[in-house]
Amino acid sequence: MSMDMLVRNRAFRRLVAGIAAATALGMAGTAFAATAGAGRAYGLNVTASLPIVGLTVPLGDTGEQAALPNFDVTSPTVQANVAVGTVLTLTTGDIVGHTESHLNLNQVTSTASVAGLQANIGAIAPLPAVLALSAGVISSEARAICVGGAVQRSGTTEIANITATVFGNAIPVAAGTYTAAQDLINVGLLGATVRLTVNDMTTTGNRLAVSGLHLVVSVPFLNINIDVALARSEVDMPNCAAAPGSVTITVDEPSVTFDNQNSVPVSGTCTYGASNVTITVTDVEPPVTADVSTTVACDSNGNYATNMNVSSQNDGDVTFTAVQDTESDDETVNKNTAVPSVTITSAPDPINAAPPYPNYTVSGSCTTGAGNVSVVIGSLPAVSVPCTDGGWTHTADVSGVAEGTVTITATQTNVNGEDSDTRDVLKDTIPPIVTVEADPINAGNQDTYTFGGTCEIGGSDVTVTIGTGPNAIVLTVPCDDTGHWTAGPVDVSELPRGEVPITATQTDPASNPGSGSAAPVKSTAGAGQRGIAPVPVGGVWAGLLLLATGLGFLRRRRSGDA
């Protein structure tokens, strides 16, 4: 969208808001109309005690405009590249001004906008570099409106992406909307001053002037004075005149529905010769969305009619208000347009035996106001679940649901239609079957011991633990496509004699764990068990040794005699 269109649209929004505000100060049975008005807007003007290069007249200037008749003037779009002596350099992107009057609507509005501002105040001996300023967009608005027989004037400025440094130090400058004048920068050094004001407003007689940014530089001892006005808007409205008036409104439908929300017929009576009728639709119940407004002419018979698109308003009560000058009337009707829209956004897959099983939770999104959500999990009966803040959640005991594919369905239905979503998940709570098949361990196989077992195809690798304690051996081996696993050859010679526990564990695709075990006997000694302790010789030990030898000789002799 072009800069001048942005300025026009912004002015119109302010115009409608002003008309709506006028009702607060109205006088029953009386309408008011401005009899004259003037306006002007320009993007940039500089005055200085030094030579100015690049600017001889205000840029983006609409010139002075006066009503009646009403005016609507937009300046040509220009850019600036200005230098003031060796002190100030200033460049911009697009600059545009706009001013318009609608005295039949009691309104004069001027707007001005400057994009891509870059301004620098360089070194002025003996001062260092003073100011560096940049802004994405600066826009101002000056507005005058006739309210209850009195002229009200206001000014606002909007600034986006603004940064500033003074003497090389960053200054916190807030972007946003300003409705009152505020000094962003006001510094002095050795008698020199630099002042930067946002939304600088001055009133002279009936005339309001708003400068989006107003930069003033004064160095008295060097006779340097610079005044820069950026995004300047001016309006003038001398008076309002009173005239009789009245307005009524009727919404020509009993309620706002999904079918008619884009074009709700509205009509009423009005005062011919007064201003146009502004119709505004407002949410009654929170959360409140932006109002919807339109303006329609009052015909010579004192009637008006139009159709309102209120699709952006929330469901619930909405109020239609008609305003003509200071008179107003309203009617409240109910809006109900909720169309079911439901999804399943969370359905954990797979369902396994891990906690919190057998509890299983599914959830999703839904249309608030379109009724509860009917949730079905597998063979379980349907459950009606509330739709709260656009979401639903349901937890069920699924222990009775069969293993295998489980279909989950969520459905939302009301008078405006039906919507549903489906999700298939796997239920697998049966652990994998894992076995261990291992031969006894002996001197012939302990150095290259090989063993194996069965496992579940498609599951994880098999973790095998041989032995216990610090000497345990842990291996990870694959489960092949025949459902078997094999470990080894592995050296188990260091394991102790006796039963050797072997455990194999695996998880299936649903993350259920399973295990099997065996305890083959090892007949050879392990670490710390090999060798025979030396037998002491002499004394009692020598006698015992001789006795044992003699007894053995006698047994063999008797055996031979027999």
XYZ file of C-alpha atoms in Angstrom:
562
model
C 0.000 0.000 0.000
C 1.342 3.455 -0.891
C 2.238 6.022 1.767
C -0.595 8.380 0.768
C -3.145 5.532 1.056
C -1.830 4.726 4.541
C -2.283 8.359 5.492
C -5.826 8.452 4.065
C -6.882 5.223 5.812
C -5.468 6.351 9.127
C -7.320 9.656 8.847
C -10.607 7.914 8.085
C -10.261 5.589 11.082
C -9.713 8.595 13.304
C -12.707 10.315 11.712
C -15.031 7.407 12.531
C -13.644 7.165 16.067
C -14.236 10.873 16.529
C -17.851 10.676 15.426
C -18.464 7.796 17.847
C -16.886 9.769 20.682
C -19.119 12.742 19.899
C -22.169 10.983 21.309
C -20.775 11.236 24.828
C -21.186 15.031 24.869
C -24.365 15.282 22.787
C -27.456 17.330 23.561
C -30.852 15.617 23.174
C -32.727 16.698 20.041
C -29.828 18.828 18.735
C -27.242 18.191 16.027
C -24.193 20.370 15.425
C -22.276 21.127 12.252
C -19.033 22.973 11.611
C -19.430 25.961 9.280
C -15.777 26.368 8.253
C -12.455 24.606 8.452
C -8.883 24.637 7.173
C -5.962 22.246 7.062
C -2.385 21.769 5.909
C 0.220 19.002 6.148
C 3.857 18.633 5.127
C 6.596 16.144 5.825
C 9.664 18.316 6.408
C 10.623 21.931 6.928
C 13.919 23.398 8.150
C 14.758 26.934 9.238
C 18.297 27.851 10.240
C 20.793 30.652 10.687
C 23.126 28.722 8.360
C 22.847 28.038 4.639
C 20.428 25.215 3.807
C 21.138 22.925 0.868
C 18.425 20.713 -0.619
C 15.352 22.476 0.761
C 13.791 25.826 -0.097
C 10.142 25.130 0.766
C 8.434 22.530 2.988
C 8.562 19.061 1.391
C 5.458 16.914 0.944
C 3.299 20.024 1.364
C -0.449 20.025 0.690
C -0.552 23.808 0.912
C -3.208 25.632 2.935
C -6.711 24.313 2.218
C -10.033 25.842 3.348
C -13.689 24.755 3.455
C -16.350 25.183 2.331
C -16.348 23.495 -0.119
C -14.839 20.392 1.466
C -11.264 19.550 0.452
C -9.284 16.320 0.156
C -5.669 16.932 -0.883
C -2.602 14.671 -0.861
C 0.835 16.052 -1.587
C 3.225 14.532 -4.118
C 5.514 11.906 -2.590
C 9.098 13.171 -2.325
C 12.393 12.297 -0.626
C 14.789 14.595 1.205
C 18.571 15.067 1.169
C 19.265 18.196 3.195
C 22.396 19.784 4.677
C 22.534 22.781 7.018
C 26.025 24.228 6.834
C 28.437 21.640 8.152
C 26.269 21.028 11.200
C 23.243 18.960 10.120
C 22.677 16.321 7.453
C 19.260 14.786 6.961
C 17.949 12.196 4.491
C 14.597 10.430 4.220
C 12.634 7.951 2.223
C 9.100 8.826 1.131
C 7.517 12.009 2.522
C 3.796 12.707 2.069
C 1.132 15.006 3.518
C -2.658 14.752 3.427
C -5.474 17.029 4.590
C -9.231 16.657 4.240
C -12.421 18.207 5.553
C -15.874 16.719 6.045
C -17.842 19.528 7.594
C -21.042 17.540 7.165
C -19.334 15.071 9.519
C -17.946 17.850 11.720
C -14.373 16.846 10.933
C -11.094 18.295 9.657
C -8.073 15.994 9.644
C -4.489 16.457 8.500
C -1.817 13.752 8.472
C 1.847 13.705 7.501
C 4.369 10.904 7.267
C 8.151 10.553 6.894
C 9.834 7.208 6.216
C 13.479 6.185 6.495
C 14.767 9.152 8.506
C 18.531 9.517 8.998
C 19.699 12.707 10.759
C 23.129 13.616 12.117
C 24.379 16.710 13.937
C 28.140 16.676 13.440
C 30.976 18.093 15.502
C 30.759 21.809 16.309
C 34.107 22.856 17.787
C 34.752 22.625 20.636
C 31.823 20.149 20.954
C 31.974 16.480 19.935
C 29.478 14.919 17.509
C 26.126 15.653 19.102
C 23.236 13.563 17.711
C 22.606 10.595 15.439
C 18.927 9.825 14.842
C 17.114 7.239 12.729
C 13.459 6.198 12.448
C 11.575 3.767 10.223
C 8.355 5.800 10.029
C 7.153 8.998 11.706
C 3.511 9.951 11.197
C 1.423 12.646 12.836
C -2.244 13.551 12.835
C -4.042 16.754 13.808
C -7.820 16.567 14.135
C -10.607 19.026 14.875
C -14.176 17.860 15.485
C -17.418 19.602 16.394
C -18.800 17.968 19.558
C -21.894 19.238 21.351
C -21.442 22.749 20.039
C -17.736 22.967 20.937
C -14.632 22.372 18.813
C -12.359 19.645 20.143
C -8.791 19.421 18.842
C -6.333 16.555 19.313
C -2.984 15.424 18.002
C -1.196 12.063 17.880
C 2.120 10.771 16.584
C 3.184 7.239 15.760
C 6.878 6.303 15.522
C 8.361 2.971 14.440
C 11.935 1.697 14.779
C 13.540 4.791 16.279
C 17.114 4.926 17.652
C 19.191 7.857 18.892
C 22.670 8.547 20.259
C 23.820 11.726 21.975
C 27.556 12.433 22.211
C 28.047 8.806 21.152
C 25.860 7.367 23.935
C 22.674 5.442 23.123
C 19.519 7.139 24.397
C 16.462 4.972 25.211
C 13.739 6.171 22.846
C 10.447 4.300 22.741
C 8.578 3.613 19.544
C 4.785 3.652 19.670
C 1.866 6.076 19.762
C 2.114 9.436 21.535
C -0.962 11.511 22.403
C 0.872 14.252 24.309
C 4.090 16.142 23.718
C 7.186 14.500 25.184
C 10.859 15.480 25.113
C 12.843 12.477 23.913
C 16.163 14.339 24.145
C 16.949 17.580 25.954
C 20.689 18.086 26.546
C 22.966 21.057 26.989
C 26.713 21.600 26.966
C 28.674 24.889 27.225
C 25.506 26.868 26.613
C 24.517 24.839 23.535
C 21.252 22.874 23.610
C 19.726 20.054 21.580
C 16.042 19.293 22.115
C 14.044 16.571 20.343
C 10.300 16.505 21.058
C 7.769 13.945 19.861
C 4.144 14.983 19.162
C 4.998 18.637 19.718
C 1.627 20.455 19.732
C 1.024 24.209 19.525
C -2.343 25.991 19.446
C -2.728 29.460 17.951
C -6.280 30.757 18.083
C -8.441 28.001 16.555
C -5.469 26.327 14.838
C -3.686 23.206 16.110
C -0.263 22.262 14.710
C 1.348 18.873 15.456
C 4.983 18.065 14.649
C 5.672 14.333 14.790
C 9.288 15.150 15.659
C 10.559 18.662 16.403
C 14.342 19.122 16.557
C 15.800 22.404 17.862
C 19.563 23.070 17.950
C 20.909 26.234 19.539
C 24.582 27.263 19.882
C 24.354 30.934 20.913
C 28.075 31.644 21.090
C 28.399 30.555 17.442
C 25.095 32.125 16.360
C 23.811 28.721 15.236
C 20.060 28.093 15.384
C 18.367 25.221 13.577
C 14.673 24.278 13.710
C 13.505 21.042 12.022
C 9.822 20.033 11.844
C 9.132 16.463 10.704
C 5.651 15.102 9.841
C 3.745 18.327 10.583
C -0.069 18.378 10.536
C -2.294 21.442 11.009
C -6.077 21.894 11.363
C -8.334 24.879 11.936
C -12.029 24.855 12.873
C -13.438 28.130 14.183
C -16.880 27.056 15.409
C -19.896 24.718 15.391
C -23.471 25.713 14.606
C -26.521 24.048 16.166
C -29.381 22.460 14.203
C -32.175 20.016 15.198
C -31.584 16.320 14.574
C -32.419 12.732 15.565
C -31.498 9.157 14.580
C -32.882 5.635 15.163
C -31.650 2.141 14.276
C -33.300 -1.222 13.580
C -31.471 -4.504 12.951
C -33.688 -6.209 10.400
C -32.852 -9.763 11.570
C -33.719 -11.397 14.912
C -30.122 -12.586 15.329
C -26.774 -12.830 13.575
C -26.158 -16.312 12.217
C -23.455 -18.079 10.259
C -25.472 -17.554 7.077
C -26.171 -13.814 7.421
C -23.105 -12.536 9.341
C -21.479 -11.135 6.190
C -24.475 -8.984 5.342
C -26.759 -8.035 8.239
C -29.449 -5.540 7.107
C -29.661 -2.371 9.222
C -31.985 0.604 8.728
C -33.409 3.579 10.578
C -34.489 7.193 10.521
C -32.168 10.208 10.475
C -32.063 13.996 10.019
C -31.747 15.049 6.400
C -29.258 17.870 6.017
C -27.229 16.865 9.065
C -24.156 14.603 8.842
C -24.057 11.058 7.499
C -25.040 8.218 9.835
C -22.171 6.158 11.256
C -23.094 2.622 12.303
C -20.752 0.819 14.693
C -21.010 -2.812 15.823
C -19.481 -3.595 19.228
C -19.006 -6.816 21.180
C -20.881 -6.779 24.479
C -19.211 -9.814 26.040
C -15.447 -10.278 26.473
C -13.099 -10.879 24.806
C -13.925 -7.708 22.867
C -12.695 -7.408 19.282
C -12.259 -4.223 17.282
C -15.467 -2.449 16.398
C -16.860 -2.639 12.870
C -18.061 0.687 11.425
C -19.540 2.049 8.235
C -21.007 5.380 7.148
C -24.237 5.796 5.170
C -25.996 8.882 3.800
C -29.307 10.117 5.164
C -31.727 10.405 2.211
C -34.156 13.233 1.547
C -36.964 11.258 3.203
C -35.012 11.039 6.470
C -34.140 7.345 6.147
C -30.983 5.256 5.767
C -30.300 1.575 5.100
C -27.177 -0.550 4.720
C -25.797 -4.059 5.244
C -23.090 -4.712 7.862
C -20.392 -7.384 7.695
C -19.945 -8.451 11.313
C -18.058 -11.678 10.684
C -15.101 -10.390 12.746
C -17.165 -9.929 15.913
C -17.240 -12.572 18.625
C -20.231 -14.799 19.215
C -22.525 -13.537 21.935
C -24.418 -10.264 22.256
C -23.394 -7.498 19.833
C -24.648 -3.923 19.839
C -25.444 -1.958 16.674
C -25.144 1.802 17.294
C -26.167 4.547 14.879
C -24.638 8.023 15.354
C -25.566 11.230 13.550
C -23.781 14.277 14.876
C -24.484 14.164 18.630
C -27.532 11.875 18.419
C -27.397 8.092 18.765
C -29.544 4.990 19.078
C -28.630 1.328 19.537
C -30.005 -2.197 19.421
C -28.440 -5.392 20.806
C -28.880 -8.798 19.170
C -27.270 -12.190 19.704
C -24.643 -13.642 17.362
C -24.100 -17.388 17.145
C -21.957 -18.577 14.250
C -19.792 -21.284 15.782
C -19.041 -23.932 13.146
C -17.614 -27.220 14.437
C -13.947 -27.830 13.667
C -12.249 -30.607 15.606
C -8.816 -32.233 15.413
C -6.868 -34.868 17.308
C -3.501 -33.319 18.078
C -2.167 -35.776 20.657
C -2.700 -39.550 20.642
C 0.460 -41.291 21.923
C 1.499 -44.111 19.625
C 2.020 -46.911 20.518
C -0.005 -47.770 23.602
C 2.327 -49.975 25.656
C 2.451 -51.426 29.158
C 4.541 -48.608 30.608
C 2.932 -46.277 33.150
C 0.469 -44.585 33.178
C -1.091 -47.613 31.433
C -3.915 -48.609 31.592
C -4.750 -44.889 31.619
C -4.450 -43.315 28.147
C -4.898 -39.606 27.344
C -5.863 -38.080 23.995
C -6.457 -34.395 23.233
C -7.088 -31.981 20.397
C -8.575 -28.713 19.239
C -12.232 -27.776 18.793
C -14.488 -24.805 18.164
C -15.458 -23.036 21.374
C -19.209 -22.592 21.504
C -19.929 -25.377 19.009
C -20.765 -27.985 21.644
C -18.977 -30.869 23.351
C -16.660 -33.291 21.561
C -17.676 -36.945 21.289
C -14.585 -39.145 21.741
C -14.404 -42.858 20.901
C -11.292 -44.958 21.638
C -11.403 -48.373 19.996
C -14.230 -50.498 21.376
C -14.918 -48.168 24.323
C -18.256 -46.319 24.346
C -18.384 -42.687 23.183
C -17.708 -40.048 25.842
C -18.874 -36.415 25.655
C -15.931 -34.129 26.459
C -16.260 -30.351 27.024
C -14.622 -28.009 24.515
C -12.837 -25.393 26.633
C -10.808 -22.483 25.240
C -10.557 -24.209 21.888
C -9.305 -27.534 23.212
C -10.448 -30.891 24.601
C -8.750 -33.647 26.653
C -9.934 -37.148 27.589
C -8.327 -39.913 29.680
C -9.662 -43.495 29.532
C -8.818 -46.948 30.905
C -7.828 -48.881 27.762
C -7.031 -52.201 29.414
C -10.204 -53.639 27.847
C -9.291 -52.530 24.319
C -7.945 -55.328 22.129
C -4.296 -55.494 21.116
C -3.512 -54.241 17.607
C -4.768 -51.199 15.725
C -6.940 -48.859 17.831
C -9.047 -46.246 16.027
C -9.651 -42.956 17.859
C -12.428 -40.643 16.636
C -13.341 -37.127 17.806
C -16.581 -35.529 16.561
C -18.150 -32.112 17.201
C -21.709 -31.370 16.097
C -24.133 -28.436 16.380
C -26.803 -26.701 14.287
C -24.146 -25.247 11.978
C -22.720 -28.631 10.976
C -20.451 -31.476 12.011
C -16.717 -32.135 11.881
C -14.600 -35.098 12.938
C -11.033 -36.353 13.009
C -9.627 -39.885 13.201
C -6.312 -41.303 14.324
C -5.089 -44.929 14.285
C -2.579 -46.048 16.918
C -1.068 -49.416 17.853
C -1.802 -51.130 21.137
C 0.957 -53.540 22.128
C 1.291 -54.307 25.824
C 2.742 -57.837 25.426
C 6.481 -58.013 26.154
C 8.810 -59.761 23.716
C 9.708 -63.413 24.379
C 13.463 -63.730 24.951
C 15.222 -67.050 25.732
C 18.803 -68.084 26.516
C 20.278 -71.404 25.354
C 23.765 -72.056 26.814
C 25.937 -75.187 27.111
C 28.005 -75.998 30.222
C 31.347 -74.211 30.405
C 34.456 -76.365 30.557
C 38.173 -76.214 29.829
C 37.530 -76.894 26.162
C 35.142 -74.007 25.460
C 35.782 -71.424 28.161
C 38.174 -69.359 26.016
C 35.795 -69.175 23.040
C 32.392 -69.616 24.619
C 29.460 -69.212 22.209
C 25.755 -69.326 23.052
C 22.466 -67.750 21.938
C 18.701 -67.751 22.138
C 15.476 -66.417 20.649
C 14.123 -62.843 20.426
C 11.340 -60.789 18.790
C 11.873 -59.873 15.146
C 11.806 -56.104 14.720
C 12.681 -55.426 18.330
C 15.809 -53.838 19.694
C 19.237 -55.425 19.905
C 19.657 -57.965 22.703
C 21.705 -57.000 25.752
C 23.460 -60.030 27.231
C 24.994 -60.118 30.723
C 27.285 -63.043 31.681
C 28.055 -63.468 35.345
C 27.575 -61.024 38.164
C 29.503 -58.445 40.071
C 32.670 -56.759 38.878
C 33.631 -59.697 36.635
C 30.345 -59.621 34.703
C 30.614 -59.461 30.917
C 28.039 -57.348 29.021
C 27.445 -57.750 25.263
C 24.988 -56.204 22.787
C 24.044 -58.433 19.856
C 21.459 -58.105 17.057
C 18.204 -59.989 16.788
C 18.289 -61.498 13.285
C 15.378 -61.823 10.861
C 14.741 -65.402 12.004
C 14.149 -64.339 15.601
C 17.467 -65.569 16.977
C 20.499 -63.994 18.579
C 24.026 -65.294 19.051
C 26.767 -64.135 21.446
C 30.423 -65.053 21.234
C 32.950 -66.321 20.971
C 33.755 -64.715 24.286
C 36.441 -65.553 26.889
C 34.756 -66.564 30.165
C 37.764 -68.306 31.686
C 38.091 -65.721 34.428
C 34.567 -66.339 35.755
C 34.390 -68.488 38.930
C 33.556 -72.195 38.966
C 29.891 -73.085 39.458
C 26.639 -71.771 38.009
C 27.137 -68.767 35.724
C 23.950 -66.641 35.394
C 23.304 -65.385 31.847
C 20.526 -62.824 31.223
C 19.298 -61.518 27.837
C 16.979 -58.460 27.586
C 15.201 -56.817 24.622
C 12.478 -54.201 24.010
C 9.879 -54.673 21.285
C 8.798 -51.944 18.785
C 6.262 -50.701 21.337
C 9.059 -50.278 23.941
C 7.828 -53.163 26.095
C 10.818 -54.890 27.813
C 11.298 -58.658 27.877
C 14.041 -60.933 29.229
C 15.205 -64.521 29.515
C 17.945 -66.272 31.478
C 19.947 -69.453 31.942
C 22.618 -70.673 34.424
C 25.114 -73.050 32.777
C 27.632 -74.712 35.118
C 31.301 -73.866 34.787
C 33.534 -76.750 35.793
C 36.853 -74.952 35.657
C 38.269 -72.608 38.222
C 38.290 -68.925 37.617
C 40.558 -66.134 38.677
C 41.801 -66.698 42.265
C 40.746 -70.377 42.307
C 43.697 -72.031 40.481
C 46.744 -73.891 42.251
C 47.191 -76.015 45.494
C 48.429 -74.484 48.723
C 51.885 -75.824 49.752
C 51.853 -78.440 52.546
C 54.200 -77.722 55.483
C 56.891 -80.451 56.094
C 58.160 -81.580 59.519
C 56.758 -82.084 62.995
C 53.096 -83.053 63.192
C 52.556 -82.444 59.479
C 55.271 -84.960 58.557
C 53.700 -87.601 60.822
C 50.254 -87.055 59.337
C 51.678 -87.358 55.849
C 53.421 -90.665 56.657
C 50.230 -91.996 58.302
C 48.120 -91.150 55.252
C 50.638 -92.821 52.971
C 50.678 -95.999 55.075
C 46.903 -96.221 55.182
C 46.755 -95.913 51.457
C 49.300 -98.712 51.042
C 47.301 -101.018 53.314
C 44.051 -100.406 51.374
C 45.731 -101.273 48.116
C 47.284 -104.428 49.646
C 43.942 -105.664 50.885
C 42.359 -104.934 47.567
C 45.034 -107.050 45.879
C 44.545 -109.928 48.295
C 40.885 -109.919 47.617
